[in-house]
Amino acid sequence: MKKKRNNVGVFVICFIMFSLISASVTFYIVRGKQNQKERLEEKLTAGIVQEEKKLVQEINLPELFEGLEEVWLESNPGAAESIEVEGEDLKKITDFFMTVELKESEELEEEHFIFIMHMKSKNAKLHIMEDQLLVEQVQGMKQYFVMDDQKMKELVNLLEHIYMGRYNASVTFKEADSAFIEARDENRKWIVDKAEIPNLLDAIALLAPLPRDKFIEVPVSYPDYYISITSRERTYGINLINEEILSVDSPDSFSYYQYNPELWQYVSKKLPIKPTTDSHEIAYLLKSKKVVVEDAQNHYDFEDETYYPVEIPRWILKCSLKEVKELPEEERWAFMMTFTVGKEHVDLKVYQNHIIYQDKIYFSNKIADSVRSIFDVQ
């Protein structure tokens, strides 16, 4: 019996030792495979990284232009639509990049692009900024380049010339069905007859797109010329800001452009300026060169010689004004303004619902709030 117990004990001990040895062998086998897998993954990862680095290093800007097809040019300050570039224009761009000296660079401070070239046949985009170029591939890889400052200006001028030439040729309002011109400050309108429309369209020549944020506060010159063109049931509004800048309000975008001043000459000949000389009319203030504003709330006390001398009376004239005999005693003034027209100083006083100009009282509901909204926008 005792012998049997000893045999059982030996068997248990042997079993435990065997289990421990098996577990150790299994652990080292599994661990070995894991290490082998990790080493393989590290090699693969390193290989992928190296391959990506290699691909980035392989971006060669001149080579992107070899056999280039399907190129679309987008302008940041211009219209929303991109313009297809082909033929002689594409050759000019290709020749430029095949000869210009480029250097790789680090990313500079974030800039807004001026143009983007969508190079569809190469699965890449070329961003043209003021100081550098960015090549962006569909895989998400990016690389920056710089060139001589003079060459950069030459590139921007080239792209601007190509973009505007093709944009002028493609704009749909060039196929106008009807048109009219307004001198909005004078409430005059000229409906362009069918025979004259081609002459109007020939006079519209856009020279360069302009950044909206730099021109949105430029005052519109008297008499606020506005051209409305309907083409293919779409209406386009062209506002002549002055003799050099205009805005185009299309169904798809709102943009500013430098334009050929022949358009201003054409419009002013067809709809000559006839400013009022009667100082008792509020429209007389549209010729003012300076305004001094005193605000009862002390929020907007200032004087200005650029934007407000014309925009304030223009805004007031757009309100519904009705001449009345008396001003309510309880109504307090909101703004006191003095306009300079030539050598003359003319006062205008704004109340909550009335204005007083040249001893005449006009009613307009909440006109003080309307005037204040002009200042709030700026």
mmCIF file of C-alpha atoms in Angstrom:
data_model
loop_
_atom_site.group_PDB
_atom_site.id
_atom_site.type_symbol
_atom_site.label_atom_id
_atom_site.label_comp_id
_atom_site.label_asym_id
_atom_site.label_seq_id
_atom_site.Cartn_x
_atom_site.Cartn_y
_atom_site.Cartn_z
ATOM 1 C CA MET A 1 0.000 0.000 0.000
ATOM 2 C CA LYS A 2 2.816 2.294 0.950
ATOM 3 C CA LYS A 3 4.563 1.419 -2.260
ATOM 4 C CA LYS A 4 1.446 2.362 -4.251
ATOM 5 C CA ARG A 5 1.325 5.775 -2.629
ATOM 6 C CA ASN A 6 4.965 6.383 -3.480
ATOM 7 C CA ASN A 7 4.270 5.499 -7.125
ATOM 8 C CA VAL A 8 1.356 7.925 -7.250
ATOM 9 C CA GLY A 9 3.520 10.710 -5.788
ATOM 10 C CA VAL A 10 6.241 10.096 -8.328
ATOM 11 C CA PHE A 11 3.661 10.178 -11.124
ATOM 12 C CA VAL A 12 2.217 13.513 -9.938
ATOM 13 C CA ILE A 13 5.661 15.074 -9.679
ATOM 14 C CA CYS A 14 6.574 13.857 -13.144
ATOM 15 C CA PHE A 15 3.314 15.222 -14.545
ATOM 16 C CA ILE A 16 3.914 18.634 -12.994
ATOM 17 C CA MET A 17 7.476 18.775 -14.320
ATOM 18 C CA PHE A 18 6.321 17.722 -17.771
ATOM 19 C CA SER A 19 3.624 20.438 -17.741
ATOM 20 C CA LEU A 20 6.148 23.083 -16.729
ATOM 21 C CA ILE A 21 8.556 22.054 -19.470
ATOM 22 C CA SER A 22 5.755 22.018 -22.089
ATOM 23 C CA ALA A 23 4.553 25.445 -21.000
ATOM 24 C CA SER A 24 8.076 26.829 -21.226
ATOM 25 C CA VAL A 25 8.615 25.379 -24.690
ATOM 26 C CA THR A 26 5.227 26.694 -25.875
ATOM 27 C CA PHE A 27 5.981 30.160 -24.434
ATOM 28 C CA TYR A 28 9.328 30.400 -26.202
ATOM 29 C CA ILE A 29 7.847 29.178 -29.472
ATOM 30 C CA VAL A 30 4.966 31.718 -29.324
ATOM 31 C CA ARG A 31 7.280 34.472 -28.142
ATOM 32 C CA GLY A 32 9.675 33.699 -30.920
ATOM 33 C CA LYS A 33 6.913 33.904 -33.530
ATOM 34 C CA GLN A 34 5.700 37.191 -32.062
ATOM 35 C CA ASN A 35 9.180 38.649 -32.170
ATOM 36 C CA GLN A 36 9.565 37.433 -35.719
ATOM 37 C CA LYS A 37 6.201 39.021 -36.643
ATOM 38 C CA GLU A 38 7.128 42.298 -34.939
ATOM 39 C CA ARG A 39 10.474 42.394 -36.737
ATOM 40 C CA LEU A 40 8.699 41.752 -40.027
ATOM 41 C CA GLU A 41 6.155 44.512 -39.326
ATOM 42 C CA GLU A 42 8.958 46.897 -38.416
ATOM 43 C CA LYS A 43 10.710 46.103 -41.681
ATOM 44 C CA LEU A 44 7.495 46.553 -43.656
ATOM 45 C CA THR A 45 6.686 49.832 -41.890
ATOM 46 C CA ALA A 46 10.209 51.081 -42.423
ATOM 47 C CA GLY A 47 9.945 50.056 -46.058
ATOM 48 C CA ILE A 48 6.652 51.928 -46.512
ATOM 49 C CA VAL A 49 8.057 55.054 -44.835
ATOM 50 C CA GLN A 50 11.157 54.852 -46.999
ATOM 51 C CA GLU A 51 8.981 54.381 -50.066
ATOM 52 C CA GLU A 52 6.857 57.411 -49.118
ATOM 53 C CA LYS A 53 9.986 59.479 -48.536
ATOM 54 C CA LYS A 54 11.288 58.288 -51.844
ATOM 55 C CA LEU A 55 8.030 59.299 -53.562
ATOM 56 C CA VAL A 56 8.163 62.753 -51.956
ATOM 57 C CA GLN A 57 11.751 63.160 -53.045
ATOM 58 C CA GLU A 58 10.767 62.099 -56.543
ATOM 59 C CA ILE A 59 8.409 65.090 -57.050
ATOM 60 C CA ASN A 60 10.057 66.927 -59.905
ATOM 61 C CA LEU A 61 8.093 70.007 -60.893
ATOM 62 C CA PRO A 62 9.377 70.342 -64.472
ATOM 63 C CA GLU A 63 8.638 66.643 -65.074
ATOM 64 C CA LEU A 64 4.997 67.219 -64.076
ATOM 65 C CA PHE A 65 4.654 69.424 -67.133
ATOM 66 C CA GLU A 66 5.927 66.821 -69.584
ATOM 67 C CA GLY A 67 3.022 65.543 -71.691
ATOM 68 C CA LEU A 68 0.617 67.506 -69.503
ATOM 69 C CA GLU A 69 -3.064 67.402 -70.443
ATOM 70 C CA GLU A 70 -6.398 68.267 -68.815
ATOM 71 C CA VAL A 71 -5.341 71.395 -66.947
ATOM 72 C CA TRP A 72 -7.828 73.672 -65.197
ATOM 73 C CA LEU A 73 -6.887 77.032 -63.718
ATOM 74 C CA GLU A 74 -8.656 78.357 -60.636
ATOM 75 C CA SER A 75 -8.309 81.927 -59.366
ATOM 76 C CA ASN A 76 -8.811 82.645 -55.682
ATOM 77 C CA PRO A 77 -9.983 86.271 -56.016
ATOM 78 C CA GLY A 78 -11.794 85.586 -59.292
ATOM 79 C CA ALA A 79 -14.993 83.809 -60.218
ATOM 80 C CA ALA A 80 -16.005 80.486 -58.700
ATOM 81 C CA GLU A 81 -15.581 78.481 -61.883
ATOM 82 C CA SER A 82 -12.242 77.067 -63.083
ATOM 83 C CA ILE A 83 -11.047 77.738 -66.619
ATOM 84 C CA GLU A 84 -9.649 75.010 -68.876
ATOM 85 C CA VAL A 85 -6.174 75.774 -70.215
ATOM 86 C CA GLU A 86 -4.969 74.217 -73.437
ATOM 87 C CA GLY A 87 -3.159 74.877 -76.700
ATOM 88 C CA GLU A 88 -0.809 77.846 -76.882
ATOM 89 C CA ASP A 89 -1.658 79.015 -73.352
ATOM 90 C CA LEU A 90 -0.714 75.648 -71.858
ATOM 91 C CA LYS A 91 2.516 75.680 -73.881
ATOM 92 C CA LYS A 92 3.452 79.077 -72.399
ATOM 93 C CA ILE A 93 3.008 77.725 -68.872
ATOM 94 C CA THR A 94 4.916 74.524 -69.691
ATOM 95 C CA ASP A 95 7.804 76.454 -71.260
ATOM 96 C CA PHE A 96 8.027 78.638 -68.158
ATOM 97 C CA PHE A 97 8.372 75.696 -65.754
ATOM 98 C CA MET A 98 10.768 73.791 -68.014
ATOM 99 C CA THR A 99 13.272 76.659 -67.848
ATOM 100 C CA VAL A 100 12.780 78.343 -64.467
ATOM 101 C CA GLU A 101 15.168 77.568 -61.597
ATOM 102 C CA LEU A 102 13.351 76.093 -58.589
ATOM 103 C CA LYS A 103 14.520 75.302 -55.082
ATOM 104 C CA GLU A 104 12.829 73.121 -52.493
ATOM 105 C CA SER A 105 11.762 74.976 -49.359
ATOM 106 C CA GLU A 106 10.094 74.550 -46.016
ATOM 107 C CA GLU A 107 6.499 75.623 -45.576
ATOM 108 C CA LEU A 108 6.348 79.358 -44.937
ATOM 109 C CA GLU A 109 3.644 81.089 -42.934
ATOM 110 C CA GLU A 110 0.223 80.038 -44.151
ATOM 111 C CA GLU A 111 -0.761 82.034 -47.208
ATOM 112 C CA HIS A 112 -3.786 82.263 -49.421
ATOM 113 C CA PHE A 113 -3.232 80.972 -52.921
ATOM 114 C CA ILE A 114 -3.528 83.240 -55.934
ATOM 115 C CA PHE A 115 -4.041 80.456 -58.472
ATOM 116 C CA ILE A 116 -4.416 76.678 -58.408
ATOM 117 C CA MET A 117 -3.547 74.537 -61.410
ATOM 118 C CA HIS A 118 -5.535 71.312 -61.375
ATOM 119 C CA MET A 119 -3.303 68.861 -63.272
ATOM 120 C CA LYS A 120 -5.785 66.027 -63.702
ATOM 121 C CA SER A 121 -3.645 63.884 -66.007
ATOM 122 C CA LYS A 122 -0.895 63.930 -63.359
ATOM 123 C CA ASN A 123 -3.173 63.515 -60.314
ATOM 124 C CA ALA A 124 -1.673 66.643 -58.784
ATOM 125 C CA LYS A 125 -2.448 70.256 -57.926
ATOM 126 C CA LEU A 126 -0.074 73.197 -58.058
ATOM 127 C CA HIS A 127 -0.863 76.041 -55.655
ATOM 128 C CA ILE A 128 0.649 79.400 -56.631
ATOM 129 C CA MET A 129 1.062 81.731 -53.671
ATOM 130 C CA GLU A 130 2.794 85.094 -53.342
ATOM 131 C CA ASP A 131 6.133 83.713 -52.202
ATOM 132 C CA GLN A 132 6.165 80.003 -52.963
ATOM 133 C CA LEU A 133 4.623 77.071 -54.797
ATOM 134 C CA LEU A 134 2.994 74.003 -53.302
ATOM 135 C CA VAL A 135 2.726 70.720 -55.179
ATOM 136 C CA GLU A 136 0.024 68.459 -53.755
ATOM 137 C CA GLN A 137 -0.421 64.893 -54.965
ATOM 138 C CA VAL A 138 -3.575 62.824 -54.620
ATOM 139 C CA GLN A 139 -1.816 60.576 -52.071
ATOM 140 C CA GLY A 140 -1.703 63.621 -49.790
ATOM 141 C CA MET A 141 2.002 64.265 -50.184
ATOM 142 C CA LYS A 142 3.110 67.895 -50.362
ATOM 143 C CA GLN A 143 6.275 69.663 -51.376
ATOM 144 C CA TYR A 144 7.148 73.362 -51.419
ATOM 145 C CA PHE A 145 9.268 75.282 -53.915
ATOM 146 C CA VAL A 146 10.532 78.838 -54.268
ATOM 147 C CA MET A 147 11.907 80.799 -57.194
ATOM 148 C CA ASP A 148 13.380 84.218 -57.860
ATOM 149 C CA ASP A 149 11.009 87.059 -56.868
ATOM 150 C CA GLN A 150 11.001 88.516 -60.363
ATOM 151 C CA LYS A 151 10.208 85.113 -61.859
ATOM 152 C CA MET A 152 7.367 84.695 -59.362
ATOM 153 C CA LYS A 153 5.830 87.982 -60.513
ATOM 154 C CA GLU A 154 6.317 86.895 -64.112
ATOM 155 C CA LEU A 155 4.462 83.631 -63.390
ATOM 156 C CA VAL A 156 1.544 85.392 -61.680
ATOM 157 C CA ASN A 157 1.259 87.888 -64.546
ATOM 158 C CA LEU A 158 1.313 85.055 -67.084
ATOM 159 C CA LEU A 159 -1.418 83.097 -65.298
ATOM 160 C CA GLU A 160 -3.472 86.255 -64.762
ATOM 161 C CA HIS A 161 -3.300 87.092 -68.468
ATOM 162 C CA ILE A 162 -4.259 83.539 -69.481
ATOM 163 C CA TYR A 163 -7.040 83.275 -66.899
ATOM 164 C CA MET A 164 -8.672 86.596 -67.789
ATOM 165 C CA GLY A 165 -8.352 85.997 -71.530
ATOM 166 C CA ARG A 166 -10.115 82.658 -71.272
ATOM 167 C CA TYR A 167 -12.619 83.917 -68.677
ATOM 168 C CA ASN A 168 -13.649 86.861 -70.884
ATOM 169 C CA ALA A 169 -14.147 84.449 -73.767
ATOM 170 C CA SER A 170 -16.230 82.031 -71.700
ATOM 171 C CA VAL A 171 -18.523 84.211 -69.564
ATOM 172 C CA THR A 172 -22.105 83.466 -70.455
ATOM 173 C CA PHE A 173 -23.276 87.092 -70.219
ATOM 174 C CA LYS A 174 -21.414 87.613 -73.482
ATOM 175 C CA GLU A 175 -24.448 85.922 -75.067
ATOM 176 C CA ALA A 176 -26.901 88.456 -73.642
ATOM 177 C CA ASP A 177 -30.607 88.356 -74.401
ATOM 178 C CA SER A 178 -31.362 91.718 -72.779
ATOM 179 C CA ALA A 179 -29.651 94.465 -70.799
ATOM 180 C CA PHE A 180 -30.226 97.778 -69.074
ATOM 181 C CA ILE A 181 -27.995 100.401 -67.435
ATOM 182 C CA GLU A 182 -28.857 102.512 -64.398
ATOM 183 C CA ALA A 183 -27.422 105.635 -62.828
ATOM 184 C CA ARG A 184 -28.871 104.679 -59.464
ATOM 185 C CA ASP A 185 -27.960 107.887 -57.629
ATOM 186 C CA GLU A 186 -30.013 109.815 -60.170
ATOM 187 C CA ASN A 187 -32.856 107.276 -60.542
ATOM 188 C CA ARG A 188 -32.291 107.078 -64.284
ATOM 189 C CA LYS A 189 -32.398 103.954 -66.429
ATOM 190 C CA TRP A 190 -31.553 103.131 -70.033
ATOM 191 C CA ILE A 191 -32.853 99.923 -71.610
ATOM 192 C CA VAL A 192 -30.309 98.741 -74.171
ATOM 193 C CA ASP A 193 -31.963 97.770 -77.443
ATOM 194 C CA LYS A 194 -31.041 94.549 -79.241
ATOM 195 C CA ALA A 195 -28.916 96.279 -81.874
ATOM 196 C CA GLU A 196 -26.820 98.044 -79.231
ATOM 197 C CA ILE A 197 -26.172 95.038 -76.958
ATOM 198 C CA PRO A 198 -23.118 93.829 -78.969
ATOM 199 C CA ASN A 199 -21.478 97.259 -78.515
ATOM 200 C CA LEU A 200 -22.082 97.105 -74.760
ATOM 201 C CA LEU A 201 -20.607 93.617 -74.539
ATOM 202 C CA ASP A 202 -17.572 94.622 -76.592
ATOM 203 C CA ALA A 203 -16.887 97.409 -74.080
ATOM 204 C CA ILE A 204 -16.782 94.955 -71.150
ATOM 205 C CA ALA A 205 -13.181 93.781 -70.809
ATOM 206 C CA LEU A 206 -12.118 92.354 -67.439
ATOM 207 C CA LEU A 207 -8.358 92.705 -66.902
ATOM 208 C CA ALA A 208 -7.533 91.070 -63.571
ATOM 209 C CA PRO A 209 -9.328 89.455 -60.601
ATOM 210 C CA LEU A 210 -9.047 91.377 -57.345
ATOM 211 C CA PRO A 211 -9.224 90.124 -53.722
ATOM 212 C CA ARG A 212 -12.663 90.766 -52.303
ATOM 213 C CA ASP A 213 -11.515 91.638 -48.775
ATOM 214 C CA LYS A 214 -9.435 94.573 -50.073
ATOM 215 C CA PHE A 215 -12.199 96.177 -52.131
ATOM 216 C CA ILE A 216 -15.431 95.428 -50.292
ATOM 217 C CA GLU A 217 -15.209 98.794 -48.485
ATOM 218 C CA VAL A 218 -14.262 100.876 -51.519
ATOM 219 C CA PRO A 219 -17.047 103.455 -51.973
ATOM 220 C CA VAL A 220 -19.052 103.361 -55.190
ATOM 221 C CA SER A 221 -18.431 106.477 -57.255
ATOM 222 C CA TYR A 222 -21.255 108.781 -58.272
ATOM 223 C CA PRO A 223 -23.640 108.156 -60.041
ATOM 224 C CA ASP A 224 -23.493 104.452 -59.057
ATOM 225 C CA TYR A 225 -23.565 102.947 -62.542
ATOM 226 C CA TYR A 226 -25.139 99.488 -62.621
ATOM 227 C CA ILE A 227 -25.433 97.151 -65.622
ATOM 228 C CA SER A 228 -27.909 94.273 -65.619
ATOM 229 C CA ILE A 229 -27.482 91.557 -68.251
ATOM 230 C CA THR A 230 -29.798 88.586 -68.756
ATOM 231 C CA SER A 231 -28.397 85.576 -70.589
ATOM 232 C CA ARG A 232 -29.959 82.131 -70.852
ATOM 233 C CA GLU A 233 -32.452 83.083 -68.116
ATOM 234 C CA ARG A 234 -29.581 83.978 -65.751
ATOM 235 C CA THR A 235 -29.064 87.550 -64.557
ATOM 236 C CA TYR A 236 -25.661 89.160 -64.024
ATOM 237 C CA GLY A 237 -25.171 92.453 -62.194
ATOM 238 C CA ILE A 238 -22.131 94.606 -62.952
ATOM 239 C CA ASN A 239 -21.503 97.540 -60.624
ATOM 240 C CA LEU A 240 -18.919 100.125 -61.708
ATOM 241 C CA ILE A 241 -17.226 100.918 -58.380
ATOM 242 C CA ASN A 242 -15.087 103.561 -60.080
ATOM 243 C CA GLU A 243 -13.293 104.015 -63.384
ATOM 244 C CA GLU A 244 -10.910 101.096 -62.664
ATOM 245 C CA ILE A 245 -12.763 98.567 -60.486
ATOM 246 C CA LEU A 246 -16.074 96.797 -60.953
ATOM 247 C CA SER A 247 -17.925 93.951 -59.273
ATOM 248 C CA VAL A 248 -19.692 91.068 -60.995
ATOM 249 C CA ASP A 249 -22.619 89.489 -59.164
ATOM 250 C CA SER A 250 -23.463 86.238 -60.933
ATOM 251 C CA PRO A 251 -25.761 83.373 -59.887
ATOM 252 C CA ASP A 252 -22.649 81.446 -58.800
ATOM 253 C CA SER A 253 -20.298 84.026 -57.290
ATOM 254 C CA PHE A 254 -19.506 87.635 -56.394
ATOM 255 C CA SER A 255 -16.142 88.952 -57.543
ATOM 256 C CA TYR A 256 -14.154 92.147 -58.079
ATOM 257 C CA TYR A 257 -12.133 92.899 -61.210
ATOM 258 C CA GLN A 258 -9.936 95.553 -62.668
ATOM 259 C CA TYR A 259 -11.501 96.499 -66.013
ATOM 260 C CA ASN A 260 -10.786 98.477 -69.134
ATOM 261 C CA PRO A 261 -11.947 102.088 -68.485
ATOM 262 C CA GLU A 262 -13.470 102.199 -71.964
ATOM 263 C CA LEU A 263 -16.561 100.673 -70.326
ATOM 264 C CA TRP A 264 -16.964 103.716 -68.048
ATOM 265 C CA GLN A 265 -16.576 105.990 -71.054
ATOM 266 C CA TYR A 266 -19.193 104.005 -72.978
ATOM 267 C CA VAL A 267 -21.711 104.054 -70.110
ATOM 268 C CA SER A 268 -21.207 107.727 -69.221
ATOM 269 C CA LYS A 269 -21.698 108.644 -72.878
ATOM 270 C CA LYS A 270 -24.956 106.696 -73.101
ATOM 271 C CA LEU A 271 -26.167 107.825 -69.669
ATOM 272 C CA PRO A 272 -24.409 111.147 -68.925
ATOM 273 C CA ILE A 273 -24.015 112.278 -65.325
ATOM 274 C CA LYS A 274 -26.530 114.952 -64.306
ATOM 275 C CA PRO A 275 -25.883 115.769 -60.633
ATOM 276 C CA THR A 276 -28.338 118.060 -58.908
ATOM 277 C CA THR A 277 -27.190 121.595 -58.188
ATOM 278 C CA ASP A 278 -30.056 122.297 -55.811
ATOM 279 C CA SER A 279 -28.640 122.290 -52.288
ATOM 280 C CA HIS A 280 -32.158 121.835 -50.869
ATOM 281 C CA GLU A 281 -32.307 118.284 -52.265
ATOM 282 C CA ILE A 282 -30.718 115.517 -50.180
ATOM 283 C CA ALA A 283 -29.163 114.152 -53.403
ATOM 284 C CA TYR A 284 -26.969 117.288 -53.334
ATOM 285 C CA LEU A 285 -24.948 115.586 -50.574
ATOM 286 C CA LEU A 286 -23.874 112.843 -52.992
ATOM 287 C CA LYS A 287 -21.196 115.303 -54.162
ATOM 288 C CA SER A 288 -19.770 115.721 -50.661
ATOM 289 C CA LYS A 289 -16.088 115.037 -49.982
ATOM 290 C CA LYS A 290 -16.131 114.992 -46.188
ATOM 291 C CA VAL A 291 -18.527 114.250 -43.325
ATOM 292 C CA VAL A 292 -18.287 114.846 -39.572
ATOM 293 C CA VAL A 293 -20.572 112.622 -37.467
ATOM 294 C CA GLU A 294 -21.634 113.141 -33.853
ATOM 295 C CA ASP A 295 -23.437 110.192 -32.242
ATOM 296 C CA ALA A 296 -25.801 110.769 -29.300
ATOM 297 C CA GLN A 297 -24.661 107.385 -27.920
ATOM 298 C CA ASN A 298 -20.975 108.349 -28.365
ATOM 299 C CA HIS A 299 -20.305 105.131 -30.301
ATOM 300 C CA TYR A 300 -19.659 106.633 -33.718
ATOM 301 C CA ASP A 301 -18.089 110.094 -33.383
ATOM 302 C CA PHE A 302 -15.768 110.541 -36.362
ATOM 303 C CA GLU A 303 -14.941 112.385 -39.548
ATOM 304 C CA ASP A 304 -14.289 110.709 -42.880
ATOM 305 C CA GLU A 305 -13.237 111.677 -46.405
ATOM 306 C CA THR A 306 -13.411 108.314 -48.174
ATOM 307 C CA TYR A 307 -16.429 106.045 -47.700
ATOM 308 C CA TYR A 308 -19.149 107.764 -45.678
ATOM 309 C CA PRO A 309 -19.479 111.196 -47.370
ATOM 310 C CA VAL A 310 -21.293 109.472 -50.242
ATOM 311 C CA GLU A 311 -22.605 106.277 -48.639
ATOM 312 C CA ILE A 312 -24.557 108.005 -45.837
ATOM 313 C CA PRO A 313 -26.715 110.215 -48.131
ATOM 314 C CA ARG A 314 -27.010 107.305 -50.585
ATOM 315 C CA TRP A 315 -28.350 105.101 -47.787
ATOM 316 C CA ILE A 316 -30.761 107.791 -46.563
ATOM 317 C CA LEU A 317 -32.117 108.315 -50.067
ATOM 318 C CA LYS A 318 -32.933 104.600 -50.254
ATOM 319 C CA CYS A 319 -35.191 104.969 -47.224
ATOM 320 C CA SER A 320 -38.827 105.841 -47.673
ATOM 321 C CA LEU A 321 -38.927 109.582 -46.926
ATOM 322 C CA LYS A 322 -42.093 111.622 -46.504
ATOM 323 C CA GLU A 323 -42.031 115.360 -45.865
ATOM 324 C CA VAL A 324 -44.008 116.396 -42.751
ATOM 325 C CA LYS A 325 -44.667 119.662 -40.966
ATOM 326 C CA GLU A 326 -43.748 118.877 -37.362
ATOM 327 C CA LEU A 327 -41.254 116.871 -35.341
ATOM 328 C CA PRO A 328 -42.669 115.159 -32.219
ATOM 329 C CA GLU A 329 -41.447 116.976 -29.106
ATOM 330 C CA GLU A 330 -40.485 113.764 -27.312
ATOM 331 C CA GLU A 331 -38.278 112.512 -30.146
ATOM 332 C CA ARG A 332 -34.563 112.947 -29.530
ATOM 333 C CA TRP A 333 -31.764 113.295 -32.034
ATOM 334 C CA ALA A 334 -29.552 110.298 -32.803
ATOM 335 C CA PHE A 335 -26.905 111.745 -35.144
ATOM 336 C CA MET A 336 -25.756 115.204 -36.147
ATOM 337 C CA MET A 337 -23.810 115.328 -39.415
ATOM 338 C CA THR A 338 -21.996 118.053 -41.295
ATOM 339 C CA PHE A 339 -21.158 117.441 -44.964
ATOM 340 C CA THR A 340 -18.625 119.378 -46.991
ATOM 341 C CA VAL A 341 -19.746 120.011 -50.572
ATOM 342 C CA GLY A 342 -17.166 122.137 -52.357
ATOM 343 C CA LYS A 343 -16.532 124.983 -49.912
ATOM 344 C CA GLU A 344 -20.001 124.717 -48.383
ATOM 345 C CA HIS A 345 -20.851 123.007 -45.054
ATOM 346 C CA VAL A 346 -24.310 121.430 -44.970
ATOM 347 C CA ASP A 347 -25.973 120.011 -41.843
ATOM 348 C CA LEU A 348 -28.243 116.975 -41.583
ATOM 349 C CA LYS A 349 -29.812 115.861 -38.304
ATOM 350 C CA VAL A 350 -31.105 112.330 -37.766
ATOM 351 C CA TYR A 351 -33.787 111.517 -35.186
ATOM 352 C CA GLN A 352 -35.310 108.149 -34.332
ATOM 353 C CA ASN A 353 -37.975 108.388 -37.047
ATOM 354 C CA HIS A 354 -37.193 111.699 -38.750
ATOM 355 C CA ILE A 355 -34.433 113.725 -40.358
ATOM 356 C CA ILE A 356 -34.078 117.495 -40.677
ATOM 357 C CA TYR A 357 -32.332 118.814 -43.776
ATOM 358 C CA GLN A 358 -32.312 122.441 -44.919
ATOM 359 C CA ASP A 359 -35.118 123.259 -42.440
ATOM 360 C CA LYS A 360 -37.352 120.532 -43.901
ATOM 361 C CA ILE A 361 -38.594 117.602 -41.817
ATOM 362 C CA TYR A 362 -38.898 114.114 -43.299
ATOM 363 C CA PHE A 363 -40.452 111.047 -41.708
ATOM 364 C CA SER A 364 -38.951 107.559 -42.150
ATOM 365 C CA ASN A 365 -39.732 104.790 -39.672
ATOM 366 C CA LYS A 366 -36.657 103.835 -37.562
ATOM 367 C CA ILE A 367 -34.308 105.761 -39.818
ATOM 368 C CA ALA A 368 -31.810 106.165 -36.968
ATOM 369 C CA ASP A 369 -31.463 102.376 -36.741
ATOM 370 C CA SER A 370 -31.036 102.205 -40.487
ATOM 371 C CA VAL A 371 -28.237 104.780 -40.441
ATOM 372 C CA ARG A 372 -26.563 103.070 -37.483
ATOM 373 C CA SER A 373 -26.540 99.807 -39.418
ATOM 374 C CA ILE A 374 -24.202 101.408 -41.969
ATOM 375 C CA PHE A 375 -21.629 101.976 -39.263
ATOM 376 C CA ASP A 376 -22.136 98.552 -37.698
ATOM 377 C CA VAL A 377 -21.238 96.841 -40.995
ATOM 378 C CA GLN A 378 -17.912 98.648 -41.329
#
